[in-house]
CSV table of C-alpha atoms in Angstrom, one decimal:
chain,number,residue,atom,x,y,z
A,1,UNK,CA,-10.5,142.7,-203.2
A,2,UNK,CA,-13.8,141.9,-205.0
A,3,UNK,CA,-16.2,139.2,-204.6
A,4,UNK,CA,-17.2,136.5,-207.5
A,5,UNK,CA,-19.6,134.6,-207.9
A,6,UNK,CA,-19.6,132.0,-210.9
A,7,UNK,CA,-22.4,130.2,-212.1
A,8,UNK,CA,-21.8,127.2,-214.6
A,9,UNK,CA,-23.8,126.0,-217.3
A,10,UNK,CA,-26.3,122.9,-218.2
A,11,UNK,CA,-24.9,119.7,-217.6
A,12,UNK,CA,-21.8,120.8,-215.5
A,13,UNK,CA,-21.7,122.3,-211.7
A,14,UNK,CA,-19.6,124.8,-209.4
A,15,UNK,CA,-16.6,122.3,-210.1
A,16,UNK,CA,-16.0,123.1,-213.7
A,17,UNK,CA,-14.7,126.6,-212.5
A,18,UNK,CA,-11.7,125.2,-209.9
A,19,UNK,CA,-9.0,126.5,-212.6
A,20,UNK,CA,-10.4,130.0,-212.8
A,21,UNK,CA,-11.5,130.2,-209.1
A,22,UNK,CA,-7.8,129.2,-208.0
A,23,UNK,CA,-6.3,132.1,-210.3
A,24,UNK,CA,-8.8,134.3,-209.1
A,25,UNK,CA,-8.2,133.7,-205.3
A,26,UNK,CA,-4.4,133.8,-205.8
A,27,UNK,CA,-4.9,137.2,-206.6
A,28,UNK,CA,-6.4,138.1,-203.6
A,29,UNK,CA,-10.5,138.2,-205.0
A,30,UNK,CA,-12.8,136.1,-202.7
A,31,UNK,CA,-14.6,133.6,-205.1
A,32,UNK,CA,-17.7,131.3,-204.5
A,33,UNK,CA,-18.6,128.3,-207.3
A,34,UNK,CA,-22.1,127.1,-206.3
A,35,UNK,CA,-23.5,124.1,-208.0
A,36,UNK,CA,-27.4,124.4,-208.9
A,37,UNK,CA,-30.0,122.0,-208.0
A,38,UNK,CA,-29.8,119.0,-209.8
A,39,UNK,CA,-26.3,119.2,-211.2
A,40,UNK,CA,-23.4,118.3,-210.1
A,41,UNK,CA,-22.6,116.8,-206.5
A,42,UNK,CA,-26.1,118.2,-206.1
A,43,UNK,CA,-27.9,115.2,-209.0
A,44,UNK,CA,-29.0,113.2,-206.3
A,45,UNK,CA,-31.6,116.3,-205.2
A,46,UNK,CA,-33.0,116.3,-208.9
A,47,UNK,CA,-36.7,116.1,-209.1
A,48,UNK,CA,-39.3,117.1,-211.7
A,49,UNK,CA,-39.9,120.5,-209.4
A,50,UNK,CA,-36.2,121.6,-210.6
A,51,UNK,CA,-37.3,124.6,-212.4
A,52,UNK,CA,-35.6,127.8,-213.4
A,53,UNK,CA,-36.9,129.9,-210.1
A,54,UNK,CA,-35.6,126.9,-207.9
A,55,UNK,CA,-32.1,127.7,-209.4
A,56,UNK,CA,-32.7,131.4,-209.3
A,57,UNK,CA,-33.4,131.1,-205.6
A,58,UNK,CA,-29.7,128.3,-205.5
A,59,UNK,CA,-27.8,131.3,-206.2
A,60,UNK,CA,-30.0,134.3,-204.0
A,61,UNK,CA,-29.4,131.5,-201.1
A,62,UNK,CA,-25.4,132.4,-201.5
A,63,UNK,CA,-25.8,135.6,-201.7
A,64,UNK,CA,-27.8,136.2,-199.0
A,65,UNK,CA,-26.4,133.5,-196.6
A,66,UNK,CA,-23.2,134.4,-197.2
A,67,UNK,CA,-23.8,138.1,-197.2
A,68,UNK,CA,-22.2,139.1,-200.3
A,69,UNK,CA,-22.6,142.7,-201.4
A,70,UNK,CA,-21.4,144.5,-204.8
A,71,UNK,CA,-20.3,141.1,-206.3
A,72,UNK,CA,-19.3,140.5,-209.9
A,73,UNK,CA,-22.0,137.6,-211.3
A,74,UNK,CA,-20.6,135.6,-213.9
A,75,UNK,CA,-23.0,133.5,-216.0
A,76,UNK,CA,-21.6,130.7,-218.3
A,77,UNK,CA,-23.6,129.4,-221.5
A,78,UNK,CA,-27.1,128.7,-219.3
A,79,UNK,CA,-25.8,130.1,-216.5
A,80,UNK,CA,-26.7,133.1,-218.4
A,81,UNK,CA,-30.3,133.1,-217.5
A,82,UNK,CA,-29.7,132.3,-213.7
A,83,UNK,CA,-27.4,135.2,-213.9
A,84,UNK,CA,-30.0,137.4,-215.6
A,85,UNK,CA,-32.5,135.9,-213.5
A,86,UNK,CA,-30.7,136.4,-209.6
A,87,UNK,CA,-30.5,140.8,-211.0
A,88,UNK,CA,-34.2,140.5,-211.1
A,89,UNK,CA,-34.4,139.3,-207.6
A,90,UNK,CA,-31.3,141.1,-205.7
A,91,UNK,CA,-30.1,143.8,-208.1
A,92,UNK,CA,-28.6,145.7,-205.1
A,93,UNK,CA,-26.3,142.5,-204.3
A,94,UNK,CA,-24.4,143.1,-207.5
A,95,UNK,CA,-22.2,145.3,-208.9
A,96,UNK,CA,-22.4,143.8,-212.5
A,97,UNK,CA,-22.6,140.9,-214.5
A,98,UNK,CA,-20.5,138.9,-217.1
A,99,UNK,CA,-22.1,136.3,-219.4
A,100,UNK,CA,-19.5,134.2,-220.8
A,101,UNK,CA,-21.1,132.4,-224.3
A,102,UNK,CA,-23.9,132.9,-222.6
A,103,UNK,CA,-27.4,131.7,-223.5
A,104,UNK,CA,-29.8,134.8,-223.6
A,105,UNK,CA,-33.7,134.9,-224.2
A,106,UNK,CA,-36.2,137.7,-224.9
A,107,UNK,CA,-38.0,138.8,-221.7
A,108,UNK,CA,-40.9,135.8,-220.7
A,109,UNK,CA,-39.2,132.9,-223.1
A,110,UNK,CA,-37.8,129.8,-222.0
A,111,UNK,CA,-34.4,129.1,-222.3
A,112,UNK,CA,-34.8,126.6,-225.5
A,113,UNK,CA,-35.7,129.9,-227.4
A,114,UNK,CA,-32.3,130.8,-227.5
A,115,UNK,CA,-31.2,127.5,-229.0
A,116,UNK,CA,-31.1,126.7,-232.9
A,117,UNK,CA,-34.8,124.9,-233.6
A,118,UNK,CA,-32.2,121.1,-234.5
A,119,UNK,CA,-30.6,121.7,-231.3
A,120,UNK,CA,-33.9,121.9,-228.8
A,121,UNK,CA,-35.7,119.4,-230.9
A,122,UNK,CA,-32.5,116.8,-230.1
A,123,UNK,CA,-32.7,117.4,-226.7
A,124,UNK,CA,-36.3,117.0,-226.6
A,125,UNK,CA,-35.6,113.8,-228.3
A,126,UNK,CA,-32.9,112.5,-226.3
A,127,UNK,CA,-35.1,113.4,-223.0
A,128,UNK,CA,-36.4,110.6,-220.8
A,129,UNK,CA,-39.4,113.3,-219.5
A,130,UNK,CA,-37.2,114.6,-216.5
A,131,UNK,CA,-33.5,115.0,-218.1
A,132,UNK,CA,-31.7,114.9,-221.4
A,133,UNK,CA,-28.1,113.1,-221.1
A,134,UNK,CA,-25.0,115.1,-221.6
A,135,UNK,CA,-23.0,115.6,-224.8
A,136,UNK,CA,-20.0,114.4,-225.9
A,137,UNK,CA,-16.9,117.0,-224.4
A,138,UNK,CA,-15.8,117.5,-227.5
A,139,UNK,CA,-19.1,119.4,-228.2
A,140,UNK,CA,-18.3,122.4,-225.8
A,141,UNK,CA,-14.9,122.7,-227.6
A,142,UNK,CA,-12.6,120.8,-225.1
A,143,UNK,CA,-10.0,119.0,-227.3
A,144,UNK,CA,-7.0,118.0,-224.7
A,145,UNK,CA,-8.1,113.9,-224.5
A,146,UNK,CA,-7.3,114.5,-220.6
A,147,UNK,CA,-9.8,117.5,-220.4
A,148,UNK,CA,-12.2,115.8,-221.8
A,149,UNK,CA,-12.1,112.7,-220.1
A,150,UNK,CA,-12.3,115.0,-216.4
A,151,UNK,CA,-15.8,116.2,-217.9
A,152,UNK,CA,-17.2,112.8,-218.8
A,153,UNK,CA,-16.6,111.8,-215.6
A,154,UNK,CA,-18.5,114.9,-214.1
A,155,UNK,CA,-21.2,116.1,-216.6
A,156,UNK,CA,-24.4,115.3,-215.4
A,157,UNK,CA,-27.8,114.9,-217.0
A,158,UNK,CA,-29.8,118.2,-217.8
A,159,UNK,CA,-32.9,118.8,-216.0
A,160,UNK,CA,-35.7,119.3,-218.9
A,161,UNK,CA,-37.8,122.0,-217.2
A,162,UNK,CA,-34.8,124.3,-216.9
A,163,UNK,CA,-35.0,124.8,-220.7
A,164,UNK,CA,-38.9,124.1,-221.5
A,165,UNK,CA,-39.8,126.6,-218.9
A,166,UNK,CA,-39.1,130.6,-218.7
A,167,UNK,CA,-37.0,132.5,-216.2
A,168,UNK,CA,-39.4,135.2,-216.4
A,169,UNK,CA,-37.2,137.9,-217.2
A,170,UNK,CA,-38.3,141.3,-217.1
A,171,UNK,CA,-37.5,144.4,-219.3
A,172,UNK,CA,-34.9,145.5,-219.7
A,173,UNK,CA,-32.8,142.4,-219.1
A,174,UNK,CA,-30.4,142.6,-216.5
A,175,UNK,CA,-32.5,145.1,-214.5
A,176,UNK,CA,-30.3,148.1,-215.6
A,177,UNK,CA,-27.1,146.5,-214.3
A,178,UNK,CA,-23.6,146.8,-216.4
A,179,UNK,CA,-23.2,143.5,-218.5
A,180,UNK,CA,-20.6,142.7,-220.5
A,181,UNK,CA,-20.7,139.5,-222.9
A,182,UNK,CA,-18.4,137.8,-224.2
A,183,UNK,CA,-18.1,135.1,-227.0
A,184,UNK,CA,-15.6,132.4,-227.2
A,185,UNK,CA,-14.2,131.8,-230.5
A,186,UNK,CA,-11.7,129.6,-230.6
A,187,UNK,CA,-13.8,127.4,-231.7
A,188,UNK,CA,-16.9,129.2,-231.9
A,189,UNK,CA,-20.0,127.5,-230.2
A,190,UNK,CA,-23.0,128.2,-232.4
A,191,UNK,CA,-25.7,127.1,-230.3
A,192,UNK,CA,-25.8,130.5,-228.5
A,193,UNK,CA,-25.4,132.9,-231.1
A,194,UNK,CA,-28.9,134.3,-230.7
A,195,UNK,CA,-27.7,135.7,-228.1
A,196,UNK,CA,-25.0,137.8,-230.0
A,197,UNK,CA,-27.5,140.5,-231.3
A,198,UNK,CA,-29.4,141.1,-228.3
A,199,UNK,CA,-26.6,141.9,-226.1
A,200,UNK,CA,-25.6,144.5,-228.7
A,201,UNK,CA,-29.3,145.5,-228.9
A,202,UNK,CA,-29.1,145.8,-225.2
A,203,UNK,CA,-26.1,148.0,-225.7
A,204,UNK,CA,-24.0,145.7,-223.0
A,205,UNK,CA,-20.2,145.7,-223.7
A,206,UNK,CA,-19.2,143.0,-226.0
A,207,UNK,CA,-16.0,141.0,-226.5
A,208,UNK,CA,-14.6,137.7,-227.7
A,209,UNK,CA,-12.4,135.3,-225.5
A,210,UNK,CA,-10.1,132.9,-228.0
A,211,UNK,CA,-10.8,129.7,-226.1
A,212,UNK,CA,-13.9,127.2,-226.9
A,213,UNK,CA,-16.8,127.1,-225.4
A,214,UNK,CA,-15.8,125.4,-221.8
A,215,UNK,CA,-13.0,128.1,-221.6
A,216,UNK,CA,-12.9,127.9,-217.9
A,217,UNK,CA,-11.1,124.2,-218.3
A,218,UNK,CA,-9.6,125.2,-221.9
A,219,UNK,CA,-8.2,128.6,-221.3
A,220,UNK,CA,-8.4,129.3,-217.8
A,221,UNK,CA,-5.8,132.3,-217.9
A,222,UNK,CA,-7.6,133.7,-220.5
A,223,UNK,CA,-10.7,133.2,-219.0
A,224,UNK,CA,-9.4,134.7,-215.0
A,225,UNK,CA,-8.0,137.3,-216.6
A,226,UNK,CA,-11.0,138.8,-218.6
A,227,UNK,CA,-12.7,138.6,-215.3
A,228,UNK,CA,-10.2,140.6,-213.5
A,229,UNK,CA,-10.1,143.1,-216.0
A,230,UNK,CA,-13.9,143.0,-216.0
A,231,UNK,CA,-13.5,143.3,-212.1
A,232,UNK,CA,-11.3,146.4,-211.7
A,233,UNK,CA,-12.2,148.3,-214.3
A,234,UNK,CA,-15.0,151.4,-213.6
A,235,UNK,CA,-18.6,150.4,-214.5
A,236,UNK,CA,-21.0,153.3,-215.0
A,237,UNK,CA,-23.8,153.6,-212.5
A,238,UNK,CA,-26.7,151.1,-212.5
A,239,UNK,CA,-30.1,152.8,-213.6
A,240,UNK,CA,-32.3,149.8,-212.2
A,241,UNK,CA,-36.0,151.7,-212.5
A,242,UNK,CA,-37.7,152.1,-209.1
A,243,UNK,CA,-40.3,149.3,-209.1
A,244,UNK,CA,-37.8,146.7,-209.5
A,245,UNK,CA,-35.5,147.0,-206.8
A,246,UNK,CA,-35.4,143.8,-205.3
């Protein structure tokens, strides 16, 4: 059995994964699905203090309350950088990480960084000084009219600071942990393709997942079963340098 932890992306919250988690646990893996501060069934706690350590520290909590060891971290689109961010804080927790169409910044940037210049100054535009509203679900590549009206009903707005402000991440990103990426292609989503060269800078594993770029509601087979392949397969030994050992 292995242990997953699955972080969602901006605008969304630990519900978005219930297709993947369910296929997951029916194959015996313990999952958890938390939903970050401000998103979600969690909107009501948004605040202008919602920054990027407060849902750093959202998914530490889990792992620490729950005592989760050698767990696989899986990051989706923004989830990325909480990802990237928690294996700066508890590097020994995890075994590995997975960033699916993830969002991925140079060490010290903010998230918006990673975004095409149209796309951030949109948001900026569309922001009300604490949140910018959702897209439409066609956007994330969700084309099944039922799909997408399950996500209307649930996306929330974004909070602002979690983009405008940095994670603080550290050289070498991911702290020396294994990390695979992977791209979903079917249709591409080209807001996050920044990201594309510096995972294969970074040298992480890199593969493509032919669902859009919501695959955990579009492909959710696809999408479970690259994690459990991800999951069983043998990762080489972390190398996380001595001073940053959580």
């Amino acid at each position: 059995m292995s242990t997953y932890v699955l972080v969602h992306g901006a605008h969304h919250g630990g519900w978005c994964w219930s297709r993947v988690a369910g296929l997951l646990r029916a194959a015996g893996h313990e999952v958890f699905t938390p939903t970050l501060t401000g998103f979600g069934e969690r909107a009501h706690l948004l605040t202008a203090d919602v920054v990027p350590a407060v849902l750093v520290r959202d998914v530490v909590a889990v792992l620490e309350c729950e005592e989760l060891d050698d767990v696989l971290l899986v990051g989706h689109s923004f989830g990325a950088l909480v990802a990237l961010g928690v294996a700066d804080r508890v590097p020994s927790r995890l075994r590995a990480l997975l960033l699916l169409d993830g969002v991925v910044v140079e060490p010290g940037e903010p998230g918006f960084a990673g975004l095409p210049a149209d796309v951030v100054a949109a948001r900026i535009a569309a922001a009300d000084g604490l949140t910018y509203p959702p897209p439409s679900p066609p956007v994330f590549g969700v084309p099944d009219p039922a799909d997408q009206a399950w996500l209307a009903r649930r996306l929330t707005p974004q909070p602002l600071r979690a983009y405008t402000e940095p994670f603080g991440l550290r050289a070498p990103l991911g702290n020396g942990l294994p990390i695979r990426y992977v791209a979903c292609t079917a249709p591409a989503y080209p807001a996050v393709h920044s990201a594309h060269s510096i995972a294969r800078r970074e040298g992480w594993d890199f593969g493509e997942l032919a669902g859009g770029h919501d695959a955990m509601v579009t492909a959710p087979e696809l999408t479970a079963a690259e994690l459990l392949r991800w999951g069983s397969r043998e990762v080489a030994p972390r190398v996380i340098p001595p001073h940053r050992q959580g």
